[in-house]
Short mmCIF file of C-alpha atoms and ligand atoms in Angstrom, two decimals:
data_model
loop_
_atom_site.label_atom_id
_atom_site.label_comp_id
_atom_site.label_asym_id
_atom_site.label_seq_id
_atom_site.Cartn_x
_atom_site.Cartn_y
_atom_site.Cartn_z
CA UNK A 1 -11.75 30.22 11.26
CA UNK A 2 -9.49 28.08 9.17
CA UNK A 3 -10.23 24.42 8.65
CA UNK A 4 -7.56 21.83 9.24
CA UNK A 5 -7.41 18.21 8.23
CA UNK A 6 -8.28 15.82 11.06
CA UNK A 7 -5.40 14.72 13.28
CA UNK A 8 -3.58 11.71 11.86
CA UNK A 9 -4.62 12.31 8.25
CA UNK A 10 -2.57 13.70 5.38
CA UNK A 11 -3.09 15.48 2.10
CA UNK A 12 -1.17 13.75 -0.64
CA UNK A 13 -0.26 16.59 -2.98
CA UNK A 14 1.06 16.66 -6.55
CA UNK A 15 4.79 16.05 -6.18
CA UNK A 16 4.02 13.18 -3.79
CA UNK A 17 1.08 11.68 -5.63
CA UNK A 18 3.44 10.68 -8.46
CA UNK A 19 5.36 8.58 -5.94
CA UNK A 20 2.11 7.01 -4.72
CA UNK A 21 1.03 6.22 -8.27
CA UNK A 22 4.42 4.65 -8.90
CA UNK A 23 4.04 2.43 -5.81
CA UNK A 24 0.53 1.42 -6.88
CA UNK A 25 1.38 0.75 -10.52
CA UNK A 26 4.49 -1.22 -9.57
CA UNK A 27 2.39 -3.34 -7.21
CA UNK A 28 -0.24 -3.97 -9.89
CA UNK A 29 2.42 -4.99 -12.40
CA UNK A 30 4.07 -7.42 -9.99
CA UNK A 31 0.78 -8.91 -8.78
CA UNK A 32 -0.19 -9.49 -12.40
CA UNK A 33 2.90 -11.63 -12.93
CA UNK A 34 1.93 -13.71 -9.87
CA UNK A 35 -1.66 -13.86 -11.16
CA UNK A 36 -3.32 -12.01 -8.30
CA UNK A 37 -6.40 -10.00 -9.30
CA UNK A 38 -7.83 -6.88 -7.72
CA UNK A 39 -10.74 -7.00 -5.27
CA UNK A 40 -12.45 -3.86 -3.97
CA UNK A 41 -14.49 -4.14 -0.80
CA UNK A 42 -16.33 -1.44 1.20
CA UNK A 43 -14.43 0.99 3.40
CA UNK A 44 -16.79 0.10 6.26
CA UNK A 45 -18.23 -3.20 7.39
CA UNK A 46 -20.29 -4.53 10.28
CA UNK A 47 -18.30 -3.99 13.44
CA UNK A 48 -18.44 -7.74 14.11
CA UNK A 49 -16.51 -8.56 10.94
CA UNK A 50 -13.47 -6.96 12.56
CA UNK A 51 -14.09 -7.81 16.21
CA UNK A 52 -14.53 -11.50 15.41
CA UNK A 53 -11.39 -11.73 13.33
CA UNK A 54 -8.84 -9.38 14.90
CA UNK A 55 -9.50 -10.68 18.41
CA UNK A 56 -10.99 -9.20 21.58
CA UNK A 57 -7.60 -8.51 23.11
CA UNK A 58 -5.98 -6.97 20.03
CA UNK A 59 -5.03 -3.28 20.06
CA UNK A 60 -7.22 -2.82 17.01
CA UNK A 61 -10.40 -3.98 18.71
CA UNK A 62 -9.70 -2.62 22.21
CA UNK A 63 -8.37 0.81 21.28
CA UNK A 64 -8.12 1.64 17.62
CA UNK A 65 -11.41 1.01 15.87
CA UNK A 66 -13.41 3.86 14.35
CA UNK A 67 -16.86 2.44 15.02
CA UNK A 68 -20.26 4.09 15.04
CA UNK A 69 -23.99 3.45 14.95
CA UNK A 70 -25.55 4.52 11.66
CA UNK A 71 -28.98 6.13 11.34
CA UNK A 72 -30.52 2.66 11.07
CA UNK A 73 -28.88 1.61 14.34
CA UNK A 74 -26.35 -0.68 12.71
CA UNK A 75 -22.99 -1.04 14.45
CA UNK A 76 -20.42 -0.32 11.75
CA UNK A 77 -16.68 0.30 11.69
CA UNK A 78 -14.27 1.90 9.24
CA UNK A 79 -11.94 -0.88 8.18
CA UNK A 80 -8.76 -1.02 10.29
CA UNK A 81 -7.19 -3.59 7.96
CA UNK A 82 -7.96 -5.33 4.69
CA UNK A 83 -8.13 -9.05 5.34
CA UNK A 84 -11.40 -9.29 7.28
CA UNK A 85 -13.41 -7.51 4.57
CA UNK A 86 -11.88 -9.64 1.84
CA UNK A 87 -12.72 -12.80 3.77
CA UNK A 88 -16.29 -11.55 4.28
CA UNK A 89 -16.57 -10.90 0.53
CA UNK A 90 -14.98 -14.26 -0.29
CA UNK A 91 -17.68 -16.02 1.72
CA UNK A 92 -20.61 -13.81 0.74
CA UNK A 93 -19.84 -14.22 -2.98
CA UNK A 94 -19.20 -17.96 -2.59
CA UNK A 95 -15.76 -17.65 -4.09
CA UNK A 96 -14.79 -20.80 -2.18
CA UNK A 97 -16.88 -22.89 -4.58
CA UNK A 98 -15.56 -25.22 -7.27
CA UNK A 99 -16.12 -22.58 -10.00
CA UNK A 100 -13.07 -20.59 -8.92
CA UNK A 101 -9.48 -21.64 -9.40
CA UNK A 102 -7.57 -22.38 -6.15
CA UNK A 103 -5.60 -20.86 -4.70
CA UNK A 104 -7.94 -17.92 -5.19
CA UNK A 105 -5.55 -14.97 -5.35
CA UNK A 106 -6.57 -11.34 -4.84
CA UNK A 107 -5.02 -8.01 -3.96
CA UNK A 108 -6.41 -4.70 -2.69
CA UNK A 109 -5.19 -1.19 -2.09
CA UNK A 110 -6.80 1.65 -0.21
CA UNK A 111 -7.25 3.57 3.03
CA UNK A 112 -7.46 1.94 6.47
CA UNK A 113 -8.44 3.64 9.73
CA UNK A 114 -7.05 3.22 13.22
CA UNK A 115 -7.32 5.55 16.18
CA UNK A 116 -3.61 5.73 17.06
CA UNK A 117 -1.14 8.27 18.33
CA UNK A 118 0.14 9.81 15.08
CA UNK A 119 3.87 9.94 14.40
CA UNK A 120 6.17 9.43 11.43
CA UNK A 121 4.77 6.47 9.45
CA UNK A 122 1.80 6.10 11.82
CA UNK A 123 -1.47 7.79 10.96
CA UNK A 124 -5.18 7.47 11.68
CA UNK A 125 -6.04 7.21 8.03
CA UNK A 126 -3.26 5.29 6.34
CA UNK A 127 -3.07 3.18 3.21
CA UNK A 128 -2.27 -0.43 2.60
CA UNK A 129 -1.60 -2.63 -0.35
CA UNK A 130 -2.34 -6.23 0.50
CA UNK A 131 -2.74 -9.69 -0.99
CA UNK A 132 -4.68 -12.79 0.04
CA UNK A 133 -4.54 -16.35 -1.33
CA UNK A 134 -7.26 -18.79 -0.33
CA UNK A 135 -7.59 -22.54 -0.56
CA UNK A 136 -4.10 -24.01 -0.25
CA UNK A 137 -2.12 -25.22 2.71
CA UNK A 138 1.08 -25.58 0.72
CA UNK A 139 4.10 -24.01 2.49
CA UNK A 140 5.34 -23.00 -0.97
CA UNK A 141 2.40 -20.59 -1.14
CA UNK A 142 3.57 -18.92 2.10
CA UNK A 143 6.91 -18.46 0.39
CA UNK A 144 5.36 -17.15 -2.83
CA UNK A 145 3.56 -14.48 -0.80
CA UNK A 146 6.78 -13.52 1.00
CA UNK A 147 8.76 -13.49 -2.26
CA UNK A 148 6.14 -11.27 -3.87
CA UNK A 149 6.32 -8.79 -0.99
CA UNK A 150 10.09 -8.73 -1.13
CA UNK A 151 10.09 -8.28 -4.90
CA UNK A 152 7.65 -5.41 -4.60
CA UNK A 153 9.85 -3.56 -2.11
CA UNK A 154 12.95 -4.25 -4.19
CA UNK A 155 11.30 -2.93 -7.36
CA UNK A 156 10.42 0.22 -5.46
CA UNK A 157 14.14 0.74 -4.93
CA UNK A 158 14.26 -0.57 -1.34
CA UNK A 159 16.98 -3.10 -0.66
CA UNK A 160 18.26 -2.57 2.86
CA UNK A 161 15.56 -4.75 4.42
CA UNK A 162 15.32 -7.55 6.94
CA UNK A 163 12.90 -10.47 6.65
CA UNK A 164 11.87 -11.97 9.99
CA UNK A 165 9.70 -15.09 10.18
CA UNK A 166 8.14 -17.19 12.89
CA UNK A 167 5.45 -19.81 13.25
CA UNK A 168 2.45 -19.78 15.54
CA UNK A 169 1.81 -23.44 14.75
CA UNK A 170 -1.63 -25.04 14.74
CA UNK A 171 -4.40 -25.13 17.37
CA UNK A 172 -2.67 -27.85 19.45
CA UNK A 173 0.61 -25.96 19.36
CA UNK A 174 -1.13 -22.84 20.57
CA UNK A 175 -2.94 -24.64 23.38
CA UNK A 176 0.26 -26.24 24.71
CA UNK A 177 2.26 -23.06 24.40
CA UNK A 178 -0.45 -20.91 25.92
CA UNK A 179 -0.34 -22.85 29.16
CA UNK A 180 3.47 -22.82 29.29
CA UNK A 181 3.49 -19.07 28.77
CA UNK A 182 0.92 -18.47 31.50
CA UNK A 183 2.92 -20.65 33.89
CA UNK A 184 6.05 -18.69 33.11
CA UNK A 185 4.52 -15.20 33.36
CA UNK A 186 2.20 -15.73 36.33
CA UNK A 187 4.93 -15.35 39.00
CA UNK A 188 5.69 -11.88 37.50
CA UNK A 189 2.03 -10.89 37.30
CA UNK A 190 2.29 -7.84 39.57
CA UNK A 191 5.19 -6.45 37.57
CA UNK A 192 3.50 -6.71 34.19
CA UNK A 193 1.93 -3.69 32.51
CA UNK A 194 -1.78 -3.24 32.97
CA UNK A 195 -2.49 -4.28 29.38
CA UNK A 196 -0.47 -7.45 29.81
CA UNK A 197 -2.16 -8.28 33.12
CA UNK A 198 -5.51 -8.04 31.37
CA UNK A 199 -4.34 -10.19 28.53
CA UNK A 200 -2.36 -12.84 30.37
CA UNK A 201 -5.23 -15.26 30.87
CA UNK A 202 -7.33 -14.28 27.88
CA UNK A 203 -4.55 -14.37 25.33
CA UNK A 204 -1.00 -14.70 26.71
CA UNK A 205 0.56 -14.49 23.24
CA UNK A 206 -0.45 -10.82 23.20
CA UNK A 207 2.02 -10.23 26.04
CA UNK A 208 4.85 -11.23 23.69
CA UNK A 209 3.84 -8.33 21.45
CA UNK A 210 3.85 -5.77 24.29
CA UNK A 211 5.79 -2.60 23.61
CA UNK A 212 6.28 -2.00 27.37
CA UNK A 213 10.03 -2.26 28.15
CA UNK A 214 9.52 -4.13 31.43
CA UNK A 215 7.19 -6.66 29.77
CA UNK A 216 9.80 -7.12 27.10
CA UNK A 217 12.42 -8.06 29.72
CA UNK A 218 10.27 -10.94 30.98
CA UNK A 219 9.37 -11.95 27.46
CA UNK A 220 13.04 -12.30 26.57
CA UNK A 221 13.32 -15.29 28.92
CA UNK A 222 9.93 -16.80 28.14
CA UNK A 223 9.68 -20.28 26.63
CA UNK A 224 9.86 -20.41 22.83
CA UNK A 225 6.87 -21.47 20.78
CA UNK A 226 9.26 -23.41 18.56
CA UNK A 227 9.60 -25.98 21.38
CA UNK A 228 5.86 -26.60 21.38
CA UNK A 229 5.20 -27.23 17.70
CA UNK A 230 3.27 -30.35 16.74
CA UNK A 231 5.00 -32.47 14.11
CA UNK A 232 2.68 -31.11 11.39
CA UNK A 233 3.40 -27.53 12.40
CA UNK A 234 7.13 -28.27 12.60
CA UNK A 235 7.06 -29.82 9.14
CA UNK A 236 5.17 -26.87 7.64
CA UNK A 237 7.68 -24.42 9.06
CA UNK A 238 10.68 -26.53 8.01
CA UNK A 239 9.38 -26.49 4.45
CA UNK A 240 8.88 -22.74 4.54
CA UNK A 241 12.49 -22.29 5.69
CA UNK A 242 13.85 -24.73 3.11
CA UNK A 243 11.87 -23.11 0.27
CA UNK A 244 12.96 -19.60 1.23
CA UNK A 245 16.54 -20.86 1.19
CA UNK A 246 16.01 -22.50 -2.19
CA UNK A 247 14.82 -19.16 -3.55
CA UNK A 248 17.85 -17.38 -2.12
CA UNK A 249 15.75 -15.21 0.19
CA UNK A 250 17.60 -14.30 3.40
CA UNK A 251 15.65 -14.45 6.65
CA UNK A 252 15.97 -14.74 10.40
CA UNK A 253 13.64 -16.59 12.77
CA UNK A 254 12.32 -14.63 15.76
CA UNK A 255 10.43 -16.99 18.07
CA UNK A 256 9.02 -14.03 20.05
CA UNK A 257 7.33 -12.44 17.06
CA UNK A 258 3.53 -12.72 17.21
CA UNK A 259 1.70 -10.02 15.12
CA UNK A 260 -1.05 -7.74 16.27
CA UNK A 261 -4.02 -9.72 14.97
CA UNK A 262 -5.32 -12.94 16.47
CA UNK A 263 -6.21 -14.70 13.26
CA UNK A 264 -2.75 -15.85 12.30
CA UNK A 265 -1.38 -19.39 12.59
CA UNK A 266 1.59 -21.24 11.13
CA UNK A 267 3.88 -18.88 9.21
CA UNK A 268 4.02 -15.21 10.12
CA UNK A 269 6.50 -12.73 8.70
CA UNK A 270 7.54 -9.10 8.76
CA UNK A 271 9.79 -7.17 6.41
CA UNK A 272 11.53 -4.42 8.36
CA UNK A 273 13.80 -1.44 7.85
CA UNK A 274 16.03 0.36 10.31
CA UNK A 275 15.91 3.63 8.36
CA UNK A 276 15.82 6.65 10.68
CA UNK A 277 12.94 8.04 8.62
CA UNK A 278 10.65 5.60 10.47
CA UNK A 279 12.09 6.24 13.93
CA UNK A 280 14.63 4.39 16.06
CA UNK A 281 15.36 0.70 15.57
CA UNK A 282 13.58 -1.62 13.17
CA UNK A 283 10.11 -0.75 11.86
CA UNK A 284 7.84 -3.09 9.95
CA UNK A 285 6.73 -1.99 6.50
CA UNK A 286 5.13 -5.20 5.22
CA UNK A 287 3.69 -7.98 7.34
CA UNK A 288 1.49 -11.01 7.06
CA UNK A 289 1.07 -14.70 7.49
CA UNK A 290 -1.22 -17.67 7.35
CA UNK A 291 -4.76 -17.55 8.66
CA UNK A 292 -6.20 -21.04 8.22
CA UNK A 293 -9.54 -21.03 10.03
CA UNK A 294 -10.42 -17.39 9.44
CA UNK A 295 -12.88 -18.19 6.63
CA UNK A 296 -14.65 -20.62 8.96
CA UNK A 297 -14.61 -18.07 11.78
CA UNK A 298 -16.68 -15.72 9.59
CA UNK A 299 -19.15 -18.44 8.65
CA UNK A 300 -17.56 -19.94 5.53
CA UNK A 301 -16.27 -23.46 4.91
CA UNK A 302 -12.93 -24.72 6.14
CA UNK A 303 -10.42 -22.97 3.90
CA UNK A 304 -6.76 -22.09 4.26
CA UNK A 305 -5.51 -18.56 3.66
CA UNK A 306 -2.30 -16.56 3.57
CA UNK A 307 -1.53 -12.92 2.81
CA UNK A 308 0.27 -9.70 3.65
CA UNK A 309 -0.41 -6.00 4.12
CA UNK A 310 2.06 -3.24 3.31
CA UNK A 311 1.87 0.33 4.59
CA UNK A 312 2.20 2.79 1.70
CA UNK A 313 3.09 5.76 3.94
CA UNK A 314 6.07 3.88 5.38
CA UNK A 315 7.20 2.73 1.95
CA UNK A 316 7.01 6.29 0.59
CA UNK A 317 9.07 7.58 3.54
CA UNK A 318 11.68 4.89 2.85
CA UNK A 319 11.76 5.68 -0.86
CA UNK A 320 12.34 9.37 -0.15
CA UNK A 321 15.02 8.50 2.38
CA UNK A 322 16.74 6.21 -0.15
CA UNK A 323 16.58 8.99 -2.78
CA UNK A 324 14.58 6.86 -5.20
CA UNK A 325 13.96 8.89 -8.36
CA UNK A 326 11.11 8.33 -10.76
CA UNK A 327 11.17 8.44 -14.52
CA UNK A 328 10.05 11.92 -15.71
CA UNK A 329 6.33 11.51 -16.31
CA UNK A 330 5.08 15.07 -16.46
CA UNK A 331 7.03 16.23 -19.53
CA UNK A 332 5.33 19.14 -21.29
CA UNK A 333 5.47 18.43 -25.03
CA UNK A 334 3.98 21.61 -26.47
CA UNK A 335 3.24 25.06 -25.09
CA UNK A 336 0.94 27.00 -27.40
CA UNK A 337 1.63 30.75 -27.40
CA UNK A 338 -1.00 33.25 -28.56
CA UNK A 339 0.33 36.71 -29.42
CA UNK A 340 -2.99 38.57 -29.44
CA UNK A 341 -6.39 38.16 -27.84
CA UNK A 342 -7.88 37.26 -31.22
CA UNK A 343 -5.90 34.04 -31.24
CA UNK A 344 -7.59 32.57 -28.15
CA UNK A 345 -9.99 30.20 -29.92
CA UNK A 346 -7.24 29.05 -32.29
CA UNK A 347 -4.68 28.40 -29.52
CA UNK A 348 -7.21 26.28 -27.64
CA UNK A 349 -8.05 24.34 -30.81
CA UNK A 350 -4.34 23.72 -31.38
CA UNK A 351 -3.76 22.69 -27.76
CA UNK A 352 -6.61 20.22 -28.07
CA UNK A 353 -5.23 18.83 -31.34
CA UNK A 354 -1.87 18.11 -29.68
CA UNK A 355 -3.59 16.37 -26.77
CA UNK A 356 -5.68 14.30 -29.15
CA UNK A 357 -2.44 13.17 -30.77
CA UNK A 358 -1.51 11.75 -27.36
CA UNK A 359 0.93 14.43 -26.26
CA UNK A 360 0.81 16.88 -23.38
CA UNK A 361 -0.02 20.48 -24.16
CA UNK A 362 -0.90 23.66 -22.35
CA UNK A 363 -1.50 27.37 -23.02
CA UNK A 364 -1.94 30.60 -21.12
CA UNK A 365 -5.12 31.38 -19.22
CA UNK A 366 -4.05 34.51 -17.39
CA UNK A 367 -3.94 36.99 -20.29
CA UNK A 368 -0.15 37.17 -20.20
CA UNK A 369 1.89 38.94 -22.89
CA UNK A 370 3.74 36.78 -25.43
CA UNK A 371 7.07 37.33 -23.67
CA UNK A 372 5.69 36.02 -20.37
CA UNK A 373 4.15 33.05 -22.17
CA UNK A 374 7.55 32.10 -23.64
CA UNK A 375 9.02 32.41 -20.17
CA UNK A 376 6.40 29.99 -18.84
CA UNK A 377 7.18 27.56 -21.68
CA UNK A 378 10.85 27.73 -20.74
CA UNK A 379 10.22 27.29 -17.05
CA UNK A 380 8.05 24.25 -17.65
CA UNK A 381 10.69 22.75 -19.94
CA UNK A 382 8.40 22.56 -22.96
CA UNK A 383 9.91 20.55 -25.80
CA UNK A 384 8.17 22.70 -28.42
CA UNK A 385 6.44 26.03 -28.58
CA UNK A 386 3.70 26.56 -31.13
CA UNK A 387 3.08 30.27 -31.78
CA UNK A 388 0.09 31.99 -33.35
CA UNK A 389 0.02 35.74 -34.08
CA UNK A 390 -2.25 37.82 -36.32
CA UNK A 391 -0.21 36.93 -39.42
CA UNK A 392 -0.40 33.21 -38.68
CA UNK A 393 -4.11 33.52 -37.97
CA UNK A 394 -4.57 35.19 -41.37
CA UNK A 395 -2.47 32.52 -43.16
CA UNK A 396 -3.82 29.61 -41.09
CA UNK A 397 -0.30 28.60 -40.08
CA UNK A 398 1.66 28.21 -36.83
CA UNK A 399 5.29 28.67 -35.97
CA UNK A 400 6.64 25.46 -34.41
CA UNK A 401 9.92 25.73 -32.53
CA UNK A 402 12.07 22.95 -31.07
CA UNK A 403 13.27 24.53 -27.85
CA UNK A 404 16.45 22.47 -27.49
CA UNK A 405 17.95 23.73 -30.80
CA UNK A 406 15.92 26.87 -31.50
CA UNK A 407 15.04 25.48 -34.93
CA UNK A 408 11.69 26.68 -36.32
CA UNK A 409 9.30 25.73 -39.11
CA UNK A 410 6.03 27.11 -40.43
CA UNK A 411 3.26 24.53 -40.46
CA UNK A 412 -0.28 24.78 -41.82
CA UNK A 413 -2.86 24.70 -39.04
CA UNK A 414 -4.74 21.97 -40.91
CA UNK A 415 -1.69 19.73 -40.79
CA UNK A 416 -1.64 20.06 -36.99
CA UNK A 417 -5.34 19.27 -36.83
CA UNK A 418 -5.00 16.32 -39.22
CA UNK A 419 -2.03 14.55 -37.63
CA UNK A 420 0.34 16.27 -35.24
CA UNK A 421 2.55 13.21 -34.95
CA UNK A 422 3.15 13.42 -38.69
CA UNK A 423 4.07 17.10 -38.36
CA UNK A 424 6.67 16.22 -35.74
CA UNK A 425 8.19 13.37 -37.71
CA UNK A 426 8.45 15.60 -40.83
CA UNK A 427 10.12 18.22 -38.63
CA UNK A 428 12.62 15.64 -37.38
CA UNK A 429 13.39 14.55 -40.97
CA UNK A 430 14.28 18.11 -41.93
CA UNK A 431 16.93 18.38 -39.24
P1 ATP B 501 2.61 -1.62 14.32
O1 ATP B 501 3.23 -2.65 15.20
O2 ATP B 501 3.61 -0.68 13.68
O3 ATP B 501 1.46 -0.90 14.96
P2 ATP B 501 0.78 -3.44 13.11
O4 ATP B 501 1.22 -4.78 13.53
O5 ATP B 501 -0.36 -2.80 13.82
O6 ATP B 501 2.01 -2.43 13.08
P3 ATP B 501 -0.34 -4.46 10.67
O7 ATP B 501 -1.72 -4.51 11.18
O8 ATP B 501 0.40 -5.73 10.49
O9 ATP B 501 0.52 -3.43 11.54
O10 ATP B 501 -0.33 -3.66 9.27
C1 ATP B 501 0.61 -3.94 8.24
C2 ATP B 501 1.37 -2.72 7.86
O11 ATP B 501 0.51 -1.60 7.72
C3 ATP B 501 2.39 -2.25 8.87
O12 ATP B 501 3.58 -2.96 8.74
C4 ATP B 501 2.56 -0.79 8.48
O13 ATP B 501 3.43 -0.67 7.37
C5 ATP B 501 1.18 -0.42 8.09
N1 ATP B 501 0.48 0.26 9.19
C6 ATP B 501 -0.19 -0.29 10.21
N2 ATP B 501 -0.73 0.65 11.02
C7 ATP B 501 -0.39 1.84 10.46
C8 ATP B 501 -0.65 3.22 10.78
N3 ATP B 501 -1.38 3.55 11.84
N4 ATP B 501 -0.13 4.19 9.98
C9 ATP B 501 0.61 3.87 8.90
N5 ATP B 501 0.88 2.60 8.53
C10 ATP B 501 0.40 1.60 9.30
MG1 MG B 502 -0.52 -1.31 15.25
#
């Protein structure tokens, strides 16, 4: 019996993990410049935290949640997305209070869980990097969040991207539009997919997000939410558009775009790629929007919010597809070769001394002959070899060789122990 990883999960192995670390460190560096700080929340929460926020008719709540009763009979769920937990933490820790600077800006990264049909760029355990900013209604903040997402993708070497935006307006907008949409879709009720039939009266906007081709045909002719915006909602969206333009960020407006979670209002956006590595057509890699009202929904005060989530798996697929190369990070500085068994303690001491000087070092652990050890050093592209035989052991010296030129020097062991950086700079001076 061989064990296999659960369906929809992946092992991220050395070779790939470097790429993941690069994505994460690039995100941290960019978020720092925008003054977003990291928040870490639990990987599971009360089921209600997600069901209240994502919406009863969302795919996440109806089909995708990993929920369970724990031994104390609590209904819990593995987090399907990051925002709800951050909002819960924001309220529970009273971060809305006057002690914290507003907007209160945080980011997170980590695994999310959704019971989905796995395919390229779609898993059951996947990973997101996301940001949230609380406490400002300013349309410029919507744009800052979008700009930050775009900059992140650009810095990761991804440029062939499309930004699509829309607005879901405010509560009045939604109420007016909701009725218009029901009126329009009702005559086609029998032809709609089962999901859409169920959702039409509960949440007709969900029908706009249907992936069923027939539903999509009707949706194409449906009234546009842009015709139902209140003047406040119109003004907010106009300012978002004008500010994006001022920043030189290209975008298109798609009035049919909704997003899979119910908590959004006003600006929503998706950054998409049509790379074949993610399947046919355009696939979203980073998405978000405004969620004024969500903090209240979970029991906090009235507080505006805006954020995005980015799927790391999809970004990594795009980076591979675009042939993004990373700076060489796993350079081996020194390979320590021991000629006889008696040298084992000394070679380990030397290896440790190099590491303590801040360089990378390794030695043999498989009892290989000197010749095989040199071969390993070559294969791993070691910059230097440091060799100890019986003679060197007797004299307390090592033979240090610069592999690129073949140049060698004899160095006292104590000099290596004292300051290996000094040894190297003296070596360089001699050349
Ligand atoms: P989709 O329409 O592709 O199902 P979604 O609207 O459910 O996406 P969001 O909840 O907005 O996705 O999540 C934001 C991002 O997280 C997505 O754009 C994607 O990059 C990533 N993502 C979402 N679900 C998955 C998944 N199952 N596997 C891998 N990445 C995912
Ligand atoms: Mg989804």
